[in-house]
Short mmCIF file of C-alpha atoms in Angstrom, two decimals:
data_model
loop_
_atom_site.label_atom_id
_atom_site.label_comp_id
_atom_site.label_asym_id
_atom_site.label_seq_id
_atom_site.Cartn_x
_atom_site.Cartn_y
_atom_site.Cartn_z
CA UNK A 1 -4.47 16.01 23.34
CA UNK A 2 -3.69 16.98 20.05
CA UNK A 3 0.06 16.63 19.18
CA UNK A 4 1.14 19.81 17.25
CA UNK A 5 4.63 18.56 16.49
CA UNK A 6 3.02 15.41 14.95
CA UNK A 7 0.81 17.55 12.96
CA UNK A 8 3.69 19.56 11.84
CA UNK A 9 5.55 16.28 10.72
CA UNK A 10 2.57 15.18 8.78
CA UNK A 11 2.14 18.62 7.28
CA UNK A 12 5.57 18.44 6.02
CA UNK A 13 5.28 14.76 4.69
CA UNK A 14 2.09 15.71 2.75
CA UNK A 15 3.43 18.91 1.34
CA UNK A 16 7.11 18.50 0.91
CA UNK A 17 7.50 14.83 0.81
CA UNK A 18 9.71 14.90 4.09
CA UNK A 19 10.11 11.28 5.01
CA UNK A 20 12.50 11.48 7.99
CA UNK A 21 10.78 13.50 10.90
CA UNK A 22 7.51 11.52 11.12
CA UNK A 23 7.11 9.80 14.29
CA UNK A 24 6.67 5.77 13.76
CA UNK A 25 3.43 5.90 16.11
CA UNK A 26 1.80 8.53 13.85
CA UNK A 27 2.82 6.81 10.73
CA UNK A 28 1.38 3.50 12.30
CA UNK A 29 -1.76 4.98 13.15
CA UNK A 30 -2.49 6.34 9.49
CA UNK A 31 -1.72 2.86 8.40
CA UNK A 32 -4.11 0.99 10.72
CA UNK A 33 -6.69 3.38 9.83
CA UNK A 34 -6.37 2.78 6.09
CA UNK A 35 -5.52 6.28 5.37
CA UNK A 36 -1.77 5.84 4.93
CA UNK A 37 -2.04 7.22 1.45
CA UNK A 38 -2.39 10.68 2.68
CA UNK A 39 1.23 10.68 3.82
CA UNK A 40 2.32 10.07 0.24
CA UNK A 41 2.70 12.96 -2.65
CA UNK A 42 0.34 11.72 -5.05
CA UNK A 43 -1.74 12.80 -7.93
CA UNK A 44 -3.63 15.54 -6.03
CA UNK A 45 -0.35 17.37 -5.08
CA UNK A 46 0.98 17.03 -8.70
CA UNK A 47 -2.35 18.21 -10.26
CA UNK A 48 -2.43 21.19 -7.96
CA UNK A 49 1.19 22.26 -8.59
CA UNK A 50 1.10 21.56 -12.35
CA UNK A 51 -2.46 22.07 -13.71
CA UNK A 52 -2.92 25.27 -11.77
CA UNK A 53 0.08 26.78 -13.72
CA UNK A 54 -0.93 25.35 -16.94
CA UNK A 55 -4.60 26.52 -16.70
CA UNK A 56 -3.53 29.93 -15.49
CA UNK A 57 -0.96 30.60 -18.26
CA UNK A 58 -2.87 29.24 -21.26
CA UNK A 59 -5.51 32.01 -20.81
CA UNK A 60 -2.56 34.61 -21.17
CA UNK A 61 -0.02 32.72 -23.27
CA UNK A 62 0.61 30.33 -26.07
CA UNK A 63 -0.65 27.10 -25.30
CA UNK A 64 2.51 25.28 -25.97
CA UNK A 65 4.43 27.71 -23.83
CA UNK A 66 1.81 27.14 -21.01
CA UNK A 67 2.16 23.38 -21.25
CA UNK A 68 5.93 23.49 -21.09
CA UNK A 69 5.74 25.65 -18.12
CA UNK A 70 3.48 23.31 -16.28
CA UNK A 71 5.56 20.43 -17.14
CA UNK A 72 8.58 22.02 -15.85
CA UNK A 73 6.75 22.94 -12.49
CA UNK A 74 5.62 19.31 -12.01
CA UNK A 75 8.82 17.91 -12.71
CA UNK A 76 10.62 20.59 -10.57
CA UNK A 77 7.87 19.50 -7.84
CA UNK A 78 8.68 15.86 -8.15
CA UNK A 79 12.59 16.30 -7.66
CA UNK A 80 11.81 18.53 -4.90
CA UNK A 81 9.84 16.00 -2.99
CA UNK A 82 12.10 12.91 -3.42
CA UNK A 83 10.69 11.31 -6.49
CA UNK A 84 8.63 8.91 -4.92
CA UNK A 85 7.06 6.13 -7.05
CA UNK A 86 3.55 7.41 -6.62
CA UNK A 87 4.52 11.10 -7.47
CA UNK A 88 6.53 9.78 -10.45
CA UNK A 89 3.60 7.87 -11.80
CA UNK A 90 1.21 10.94 -11.48
CA UNK A 91 3.79 13.03 -13.06
CA UNK A 92 3.84 10.88 -16.19
CA UNK A 93 0.25 10.66 -16.29
CA UNK A 94 -0.33 14.37 -16.03
CA UNK A 95 2.31 15.05 -18.51
CA UNK A 96 0.27 12.76 -20.96
CA UNK A 97 -2.77 14.62 -19.98
CA UNK A 98 -1.17 18.04 -20.80
CA UNK A 99 0.26 16.87 -24.14
CA UNK A 100 -3.11 15.32 -25.10
CA UNK A 101 -4.68 18.72 -24.51
CA UNK A 102 -2.12 20.56 -26.61
CA UNK A 103 -2.50 18.06 -29.53
CA UNK A 104 -6.27 18.16 -29.33
CA UNK A 105 -6.28 14.21 -28.56
CA UNK A 106 -8.26 12.02 -26.30
CA UNK A 107 -6.70 11.37 -23.04
CA UNK A 108 -7.00 7.71 -21.93
CA UNK A 109 -6.36 6.63 -18.40
CA UNK A 110 -5.26 3.10 -18.90
CA UNK A 111 -2.86 4.10 -21.66
CA UNK A 112 -1.17 6.81 -19.45
CA UNK A 113 -0.96 4.36 -16.66
CA UNK A 114 0.62 1.80 -18.70
CA UNK A 115 3.00 4.17 -20.03
CA UNK A 116 3.98 5.21 -16.48
CA UNK A 117 4.45 1.74 -15.43
CA UNK A 118 6.79 0.76 -18.39
CA UNK A 119 8.84 3.91 -17.94
CA UNK A 120 9.22 2.98 -14.20
CA UNK A 121 10.06 -0.69 -14.86
CA UNK A 122 12.82 0.30 -17.51
CA UNK A 123 14.31 2.58 -15.07
CA UNK A 124 14.23 -0.18 -12.16
CA UNK A 125 12.64 -3.49 -13.05
CA UNK A 126 12.79 -4.59 -9.46
CA UNK A 127 10.29 -1.70 -8.58
CA UNK A 128 7.42 -4.37 -9.28
CA UNK A 129 8.13 -5.82 -5.82
CA UNK A 130 8.02 -2.25 -4.24
CA UNK A 131 4.91 -1.79 -2.28
CA UNK A 132 4.48 1.79 -3.22
CA UNK A 133 4.36 0.73 -6.70
CA UNK A 134 1.68 -1.87 -6.11
CA UNK A 135 -0.65 0.26 -4.13
CA UNK A 136 -0.33 3.25 -6.40
CA UNK A 137 -0.98 1.56 -9.72
CA UNK A 138 -3.70 -0.90 -8.25
CA UNK A 139 -5.50 2.36 -6.80
CA UNK A 140 -5.39 3.81 -10.43
CA UNK A 141 -6.69 0.62 -11.86
CA UNK A 142 -9.64 0.87 -9.48
CA UNK A 143 -10.53 4.24 -10.66
CA UNK A 144 -10.20 3.15 -14.29
CA UNK A 145 -11.68 -0.19 -14.44
CA UNK A 146 -13.99 -0.70 -11.31
CA UNK A 147 -15.30 2.87 -10.91
CA UNK A 148 -17.14 3.31 -14.41
CA UNK A 149 -19.27 0.12 -13.43
CA UNK A 150 -20.20 1.52 -9.96
CA UNK A 151 -21.02 5.25 -10.81
CA UNK A 152 -21.58 6.83 -14.15
CA UNK A 153 -23.24 9.66 -15.74
CA UNK A 154 -26.78 8.40 -14.90
CA UNK A 155 -26.33 6.16 -11.93
CA UNK A 156 -24.19 5.88 -8.78
CA UNK A 157 -23.34 3.05 -6.41
CA UNK A 158 -24.74 0.77 -8.86
CA UNK A 159 -28.43 0.91 -8.39
CA UNK A 160 -29.22 4.44 -7.72
CA UNK A 161 -30.32 6.25 -10.73
CA UNK A 162 -29.44 10.02 -11.22
CA UNK A 163 -32.15 12.59 -12.21
CA UNK A 164 -31.89 14.67 -15.39
CA UNK A 165 -29.46 17.44 -14.51
CA UNK A 166 -32.10 19.95 -15.21
CA UNK A 167 -34.44 18.50 -12.53
CA UNK A 168 -32.08 18.27 -9.81
CA UNK A 169 -32.24 20.26 -6.74
CA UNK A 170 -29.09 21.33 -4.40
CA UNK A 171 -30.01 18.31 -2.19
CA UNK A 172 -29.76 16.02 -5.14
CA UNK A 173 -26.35 17.27 -6.18
CA UNK A 174 -25.08 16.87 -2.69
CA UNK A 175 -26.45 13.38 -2.34
CA UNK A 176 -24.94 12.42 -5.75
CA UNK A 177 -21.51 13.94 -4.91
CA UNK A 178 -21.41 12.20 -1.76
CA UNK A 179 -22.45 9.00 -3.65
CA UNK A 180 -19.97 9.47 -6.25
CA UNK A 181 -17.32 10.03 -3.57
CA UNK A 182 -18.33 6.73 -1.73
CA UNK A 183 -18.16 5.08 -5.11
CA UNK A 184 -14.76 6.02 -5.88
CA UNK A 185 -13.61 4.87 -2.26
CA UNK A 186 -15.16 1.43 -2.85
CA UNK A 187 -13.63 1.21 -6.18
CA UNK A 188 -10.20 1.75 -4.98
CA UNK A 189 -10.75 -0.52 -2.02
CA UNK A 190 -11.94 -3.41 -4.19
CA UNK A 191 -8.91 -3.07 -6.30
CA UNK A 192 -6.28 -2.67 -3.26
CA UNK A 193 -7.89 -5.65 -1.42
CA UNK A 194 -5.86 -8.29 -2.66
CA UNK A 195 -2.64 -6.34 -2.43
CA UNK A 196 -3.47 -5.10 1.26
CA UNK A 197 -4.29 -8.86 2.25
CA UNK A 198 -0.96 -9.95 0.73
CA UNK A 199 1.36 -7.27 2.20
CA UNK A 200 -0.55 -6.45 5.58
CA UNK A 201 -2.44 -9.59 6.29
CA UNK A 202 -5.43 -7.39 7.24
CA UNK A 203 -8.13 -5.19 5.92
CA UNK A 204 -10.08 -2.17 7.45
CA UNK A 205 -13.77 -2.02 6.41
CA UNK A 206 -14.36 1.08 8.18
CA UNK A 207 -11.46 2.89 6.07
CA UNK A 208 -14.00 3.31 3.39
CA UNK A 209 -16.04 5.47 5.49
CA UNK A 210 -12.97 7.34 6.91
CA UNK A 211 -11.62 7.99 3.36
CA UNK A 212 -15.03 9.31 2.47
CA UNK A 213 -14.43 12.02 4.89
CA UNK A 214 -10.57 12.57 4.63
CA UNK A 215 -9.92 12.66 1.11
CA UNK A 216 -12.14 15.79 0.07
CA UNK A 217 -10.27 17.78 2.63
CA UNK A 218 -6.78 17.02 1.30
CA UNK A 219 -6.91 19.99 -1.10
CA UNK A 220 -7.28 22.19 1.92
CA UNK A 221 -3.84 20.92 3.39
CA UNK A 222 -2.19 21.06 0.10
CA UNK A 223 -3.43 24.44 -0.79
CA UNK A 224 -2.71 25.77 2.59
CA UNK A 225 0.67 24.25 2.61
CA UNK A 226 1.77 25.87 -0.61
CA UNK A 227 0.13 29.43 0.13
CA UNK A 228 1.63 29.55 3.50
CA UNK A 229 5.12 28.44 2.24
CA UNK A 230 5.07 31.35 -0.35
CA UNK A 231 3.51 33.89 2.04
CA UNK A 232 6.24 32.94 4.50
CA UNK A 233 8.94 34.55 2.17
CA UNK A 234 7.31 37.80 2.93
CA UNK A 235 5.62 37.49 6.54
CA UNK A 236 6.16 34.74 9.04
CA UNK A 237 2.86 35.84 10.92
CA UNK A 238 0.68 35.80 7.81
CA UNK A 239 2.11 32.34 6.88
CA UNK A 240 1.24 31.15 10.46
CA UNK A 241 -2.43 32.45 9.71
CA UNK A 242 -2.57 30.76 6.31
CA UNK A 243 -1.65 27.55 7.76
CA UNK A 244 -4.22 27.63 10.10
CA UNK A 245 -6.94 25.82 7.75
CA UNK A 246 -4.42 22.86 7.36
CA UNK A 247 -3.96 22.80 11.22
CA UNK A 248 -7.55 22.01 12.20
CA UNK A 249 -7.94 19.45 9.08
CA UNK A 250 -4.99 17.60 10.53
CA UNK A 251 -6.48 17.90 14.02
CA UNK A 252 -9.46 16.27 12.61
CA UNK A 253 -7.63 13.53 10.95
CA UNK A 254 -6.01 12.72 14.25
CA UNK A 255 -9.34 12.35 15.96
CA UNK A 256 -10.70 10.34 13.46
CA UNK A 257 -7.61 7.85 13.14
CA UNK A 258 -7.56 7.34 16.84
CA UNK A 259 -11.38 6.83 17.12
CA UNK A 260 -11.03 4.26 14.31
CA UNK A 261 -8.08 2.64 15.88
CA UNK A 262 -10.50 2.12 19.17
CA UNK A 263 -12.87 0.53 17.01
CA UNK A 264 -11.48 -3.20 16.71
CA UNK A 265 -14.25 -4.48 14.85
CA UNK A 266 -13.48 -2.24 11.91
CA UNK A 267 -10.37 -4.37 11.23
CA UNK A 268 -10.41 -7.79 9.83
CA UNK A 269 -7.28 -9.99 10.15
CA UNK A 270 -7.12 -12.48 7.40
CA UNK A 271 -3.40 -13.72 7.21
CA UNK A 272 -1.52 -13.88 3.80
CA UNK A 273 -3.80 -15.52 1.36
CA UNK A 274 -2.50 -17.97 -1.48
CA UNK A 275 -1.91 -16.37 -4.78
CA UNK A 276 -4.81 -18.35 -6.24
CA UNK A 277 -7.25 -16.84 -3.81
CA UNK A 278 -5.94 -13.44 -4.71
CA UNK A 279 -6.66 -14.18 -8.21
CA UNK A 280 -10.22 -15.18 -7.66
CA UNK A 281 -10.96 -11.89 -5.88
CA UNK A 282 -9.80 -9.94 -8.99
CA UNK A 283 -11.62 -12.45 -11.40
CA UNK A 284 -14.87 -11.89 -9.39
CA UNK A 285 -14.44 -7.98 -9.25
CA UNK A 286 -16.44 -5.82 -11.86
CA UNK A 287 -14.55 -4.47 -15.05
CA UNK A 288 -15.16 -1.76 -17.37
CA UNK A 289 -17.22 -2.95 -20.25
CA UNK A 290 -15.81 -2.67 -23.82
CA UNK A 291 -16.99 0.06 -25.74
CA UNK A 292 -19.25 -0.73 -28.75
#
């Protein structure tokens, strides 16, 4: 049966960054399924909180004032959720996105990622040994370096060519959307693979497919949590209703994670590889071509 108490703990962890009430078996289930990132405050949470305010205000107010308001919102949310490593990285990158937009400059993900890394290392040099730091930055490197090779404006999954936008049907758009999502999961998984093997000594192949399902549903959980929290200030009954969408999404997560846990063939235990073996994995991975 679905454990509503556990779902409540996951809900608070995903929206508020509450680390203390999540049961160990639930956390272990998410980790073994390869979707433990769902329990962390990440770029999705930060972008929804900050960019929504910025985009809403800049239609009515001065752009600089809107940018300042958006930055204050994401900094407040960062402090409110406990200033986790992944959230701090996301905040730094989003602040640079807003600043680039205000100054009419081009945003470069690798530059923003490097800046976020330098700032965190300056604050705490030992953070380079932190698992959250490694996983968060490697995942972003997968998006910045590997994803452009796998998927672009004219191709997806390396070999599938996209039709001209004018000639696409609704079916084509859905297929390309699914393929692009799968490309993103594969890119992140490829870059995270050495870290996963070194830290947990195993990898889950089925997690790529699982992430393809769970990641697109994360905004539902996040938006439902924010809206129900605000509505709850006025009416508890309405807040319960608004939280219903997240409840059923988390119920689906619970079913999928338990199903993946039962599929033993989906997990491959490697033991801890040597450093030279991990280096070979990264050397063999595709990298983004240099611009001409």
